[in-house]
């Protein structure tokens, strides 16, 4: 199955090129239309694995390994810091099921962790303090 939208890869390309305005999205859209109109035939001859590799190269830079390490280090220092689990859940679900499912998973996991943590553990002052 191929993705219906290329928004993930367009975001990656815009971020890599340093695009900072909404005009970059318009230019990306015009470029996609031109490529679809002019190069669909030749591009259809490329194997799907090749096209997938091109997209993966563009989006791999969106993965922030340093942020995951920081969240994991915070969790190791203080087990009440559970952001690493939200990050891991969102990353895994987004990879396997898509961005919308990943976003929903992030909201659910965050709220589940937030509402299952006693107030004294979550950083709020308890009544005894």
PDB file of C-alpha atoms in Angstrom:
ATOM      1  CA  UNK A   1       0.000   0.000   0.000  1.00  0.00           C
ATOM      2  CA  UNK A   2       1.191   3.457  -0.896  1.00  0.00           C
ATOM      3  CA  UNK A   3       0.298   6.511   1.118  1.00  0.00           C
ATOM      4  CA  UNK A   4      -2.505   8.627  -0.332  1.00  0.00           C
ATOM      5  CA  UNK A   5      -0.876  11.849   0.755  1.00  0.00           C
ATOM      6  CA  UNK A   6       2.702  13.025   0.716  1.00  0.00           C
ATOM      7  CA  UNK A   7       2.305  15.675   3.405  1.00  0.00           C
ATOM      8  CA  UNK A   8       4.859  13.990   5.659  1.00  0.00           C
ATOM      9  CA  UNK A   9       7.545  14.056   2.984  1.00  0.00           C
ATOM     10  CA  UNK A  10       6.606  17.583   1.855  1.00  0.00           C
ATOM     11  CA  UNK A  11       6.955  18.751   5.452  1.00  0.00           C
ATOM     12  CA  UNK A  12      10.365  17.106   5.645  1.00  0.00           C
ATOM     13  CA  UNK A  13      11.530  18.708   2.408  1.00  0.00           C
ATOM     14  CA  UNK A  14      10.256  22.139   3.494  1.00  0.00           C
ATOM     15  CA  UNK A  15      11.968  21.796   6.876  1.00  0.00           C
ATOM     16  CA  UNK A  16      15.256  20.694   5.288  1.00  0.00           C
ATOM     17  CA  UNK A  17      15.218  23.547   2.799  1.00  0.00           C
ATOM     18  CA  UNK A  18      14.593  26.111   5.523  1.00  0.00           C
ATOM     19  CA  UNK A  19      11.138  27.168   4.311  1.00  0.00           C
ATOM     20  CA  UNK A  20       9.556  29.612   6.753  1.00  0.00           C
ATOM     21  CA  UNK A  21       6.402  30.908   5.090  1.00  0.00           C
ATOM     22  CA  UNK A  22       3.070  29.604   3.881  1.00  0.00           C
ATOM     23  CA  UNK A  23       4.216  30.320   0.343  1.00  0.00           C
ATOM     24  CA  UNK A  24       6.440  27.235   0.532  1.00  0.00           C
ATOM     25  CA  UNK A  25       3.324  25.047   0.789  1.00  0.00           C
ATOM     26  CA  UNK A  26       1.924  26.700  -2.337  1.00  0.00           C
ATOM     27  CA  UNK A  27       5.164  26.193  -4.224  1.00  0.00           C
ATOM     28  CA  UNK A  28       5.225  22.548  -3.095  1.00  0.00           C
ATOM     29  CA  UNK A  29       1.649  22.084  -4.336  1.00  0.00           C
ATOM     30  CA  UNK A  30       2.429  23.619  -7.732  1.00  0.00           C
ATOM     31  CA  UNK A  31       5.532  21.429  -7.999  1.00  0.00           C
ATOM     32  CA  UNK A  32       3.483  18.308  -7.245  1.00  0.00           C
ATOM     33  CA  UNK A  33       0.933  19.245  -9.923  1.00  0.00           C
ATOM     34  CA  UNK A  34       3.671  19.885 -12.510  1.00  0.00           C
ATOM     35  CA  UNK A  35       5.388  16.593 -11.699  1.00  0.00           C
ATOM     36  CA  UNK A  36       2.086  14.707 -11.902  1.00  0.00           C
ATOM     37  CA  UNK A  37       1.200  16.273 -15.258  1.00  0.00           C
ATOM     38  CA  UNK A  38       4.620  16.035 -16.886  1.00  0.00           C
ATOM     39  CA  UNK A  39       6.426  13.085 -15.316  1.00  0.00           C
ATOM     40  CA  UNK A  40       3.789  10.516 -14.369  1.00  0.00           C
ATOM     41  CA  UNK A  41       4.750   8.225 -17.252  1.00  0.00           C
ATOM     42  CA  UNK A  42       8.488   8.035 -16.579  1.00  0.00           C
ATOM     43  CA  UNK A  43       8.002   7.894 -12.794  1.00  0.00           C
ATOM     44  CA  UNK A  44       5.532   5.015 -13.120  1.00  0.00           C
ATOM     45  CA  UNK A  45       8.409   2.892 -14.427  1.00  0.00           C
ATOM     46  CA  UNK A  46      10.292   3.205 -11.129  1.00  0.00           C
ATOM     47  CA  UNK A  47       9.880   0.262  -8.755  1.00  0.00           C
ATOM     48  CA  UNK A  48       7.824   1.011  -5.636  1.00  0.00           C
ATOM     49  CA  UNK A  49      10.849   0.232  -3.469  1.00  0.00           C
ATOM     50  CA  UNK A  50      12.761   3.044  -5.165  1.00  0.00           C
ATOM     51  CA  UNK A  51       9.969   5.552  -4.644  1.00  0.00           C
ATOM     52  CA  UNK A  52       9.625   4.416  -1.024  1.00  0.00           C
ATOM     53  CA  UNK A  53      13.352   4.882  -0.460  1.00  0.00           C
ATOM     54  CA  UNK A  54      13.168   8.431  -1.814  1.00  0.00           C
ATOM     55  CA  UNK A  55      10.316   9.270   0.557  1.00  0.00           C
ATOM     56  CA  UNK A  56      12.081   7.629   3.520  1.00  0.00           C
ATOM     57  CA  UNK A  57      15.244   9.603   2.874  1.00  0.00           C
ATOM     58  CA  UNK A  58      13.174  12.787   2.983  1.00  0.00           C
ATOM     59  CA  UNK A  59      11.310  11.979   6.206  1.00  0.00           C
ATOM     60  CA  UNK A  60      14.036  10.237   8.220  1.00  0.00           C
ATOM     61  CA  UNK A  61      15.340  13.647   9.253  1.00  0.00           C
ATOM     62  CA  UNK A  62      12.023  14.362  10.997  1.00  0.00           C
ATOM     63  CA  UNK A  63      12.824  11.717  13.630  1.00  0.00           C
ATOM     64  CA  UNK A  64      14.373  13.485  16.600  1.00  0.00           C
ATOM     65  CA  UNK A  65      16.550  10.848  18.279  1.00  0.00           C
ATOM     66  CA  UNK A  66      18.129  13.429  20.599  1.00  0.00           C
ATOM     67  CA  UNK A  67      14.676  14.336  21.954  1.00  0.00           C
ATOM     68  CA  UNK A  68      13.896  10.677  22.626  1.00  0.00           C
ATOM     69  CA  UNK A  69      17.213  10.296  24.468  1.00  0.00           C
ATOM     70  CA  UNK A  70      16.474  13.405  26.538  1.00  0.00           C
ATOM     71  CA  UNK A  71      13.018  12.113  27.461  1.00  0.00           C
ATOM     72  CA  UNK A  72      14.446   8.699  28.340  1.00  0.00           C
ATOM     73  CA  UNK A  73      17.193  10.245  30.479  1.00  0.00           C
ATOM     74  CA  UNK A  74      14.553  12.344  32.290  1.00  0.00           C
ATOM     75  CA  UNK A  75      12.552   9.162  32.913  1.00  0.00           C
ATOM     76  CA  UNK A  76      15.618   7.329  34.268  1.00  0.00           C
ATOM     77  CA  UNK A  77      16.293  10.199  36.703  1.00  0.00           C
ATOM     78  CA  UNK A  78      12.671  10.566  37.775  1.00  0.00           C
ATOM     79  CA  UNK A  79      10.191   7.783  36.991  1.00  0.00           C
ATOM     80  CA  UNK A  80       7.319  10.242  37.349  1.00  0.00           C
ATOM     81  CA  UNK A  81       8.433  11.770  34.021  1.00  0.00           C
ATOM     82  CA  UNK A  82       6.520   9.546  31.619  1.00  0.00           C
ATOM     83  CA  UNK A  83       6.763  11.614  28.434  1.00  0.00           C
ATOM     84  CA  UNK A  84       9.021   8.969  26.907  1.00  0.00           C
ATOM     85  CA  UNK A  85       6.076   6.538  26.825  1.00  0.00           C
ATOM     86  CA  UNK A  86       3.895   9.049  25.002  1.00  0.00           C
ATOM     87  CA  UNK A  87       6.716   9.678  22.507  1.00  0.00           C
ATOM     88  CA  UNK A  88       7.255   5.950  21.919  1.00  0.00           C
ATOM     89  CA  UNK A  89       3.537   5.229  21.546  1.00  0.00           C
ATOM     90  CA  UNK A  90       2.976   8.085  19.095  1.00  0.00           C
ATOM     91  CA  UNK A  91       6.055   7.147  17.068  1.00  0.00           C
ATOM     92  CA  UNK A  92       5.112   3.464  16.837  1.00  0.00           C
ATOM     93  CA  UNK A  93       1.449   3.978  16.025  1.00  0.00           C
ATOM     94  CA  UNK A  94       2.212   6.735  13.487  1.00  0.00           C
ATOM     95  CA  UNK A  95       4.715   4.460  11.782  1.00  0.00           C
ATOM     96  CA  UNK A  96       2.331   1.506  11.622  1.00  0.00           C
ATOM     97  CA  UNK A  97      -1.099   3.123  11.239  1.00  0.00           C
ATOM     98  CA  UNK A  98      -0.683   6.746  10.150  1.00  0.00           C
ATOM     99  CA  UNK A  99      -0.459  10.224  11.557  1.00  0.00           C
ATOM    100  CA  UNK A 100      -4.098  10.556  12.638  1.00  0.00           C
ATOM    101  CA  UNK A 101      -3.947   7.327  14.651  1.00  0.00           C
ATOM    102  CA  UNK A 102      -0.633   8.432  16.165  1.00  0.00           C
ATOM    103  CA  UNK A 103      -2.096  11.761  17.235  1.00  0.00           C
ATOM    104  CA  UNK A 104      -5.109  10.111  18.815  1.00  0.00           C
ATOM    105  CA  UNK A 105      -2.812   7.634  20.575  1.00  0.00           C
ATOM    106  CA  UNK A 106      -0.738  10.491  21.956  1.00  0.00           C
ATOM    107  CA  UNK A 107      -3.793  12.181  23.426  1.00  0.00           C
ATOM    108  CA  UNK A 108      -5.093   8.928  24.923  1.00  0.00           C
ATOM    109  CA  UNK A 109      -1.736   7.801  26.383  1.00  0.00           C
ATOM    110  CA  UNK A 110      -0.964  11.273  27.766  1.00  0.00           C
ATOM    111  CA  UNK A 111      -4.341  11.523  29.474  1.00  0.00           C
ATOM    112  CA  UNK A 112      -4.185   7.936  30.737  1.00  0.00           C
ATOM    113  CA  UNK A 113      -0.797   8.616  32.328  1.00  0.00           C
ATOM    114  CA  UNK A 114      -1.898  11.999  33.629  1.00  0.00           C
ATOM    115  CA  UNK A 115      -5.106  10.792  35.232  1.00  0.00           C
ATOM    116  CA  UNK A 116      -3.625   7.594  36.680  1.00  0.00           C
ATOM    117  CA  UNK A 117      -0.759   9.415  38.435  1.00  0.00           C
ATOM    118  CA  UNK A 118      -1.576  10.500  41.999  1.00  0.00           C
ATOM    119  CA  UNK A 119      -1.316  14.254  42.507  1.00  0.00           C
ATOM    120  CA  UNK A 120       1.561  13.874  44.964  1.00  0.00           C
ATOM    121  CA  UNK A 121       3.578  12.060  42.262  1.00  0.00           C
ATOM    122  CA  UNK A 122       2.689  14.373  39.370  1.00  0.00           C
ATOM    123  CA  UNK A 123       4.463  17.338  40.886  1.00  0.00           C
ATOM    124  CA  UNK A 124       1.436  19.052  42.422  1.00  0.00           C
ATOM    125  CA  UNK A 125       1.544  19.747  46.148  1.00  0.00           C
ATOM    126  CA  UNK A 126      -0.336  17.277  48.285  1.00  0.00           C
ATOM    127  CA  UNK A 127      -2.440  18.293  51.279  1.00  0.00           C
ATOM    128  CA  UNK A 128       0.325  17.274  53.712  1.00  0.00           C
ATOM    129  CA  UNK A 129       2.752  19.832  52.241  1.00  0.00           C
TER     130      UNK A 129
END
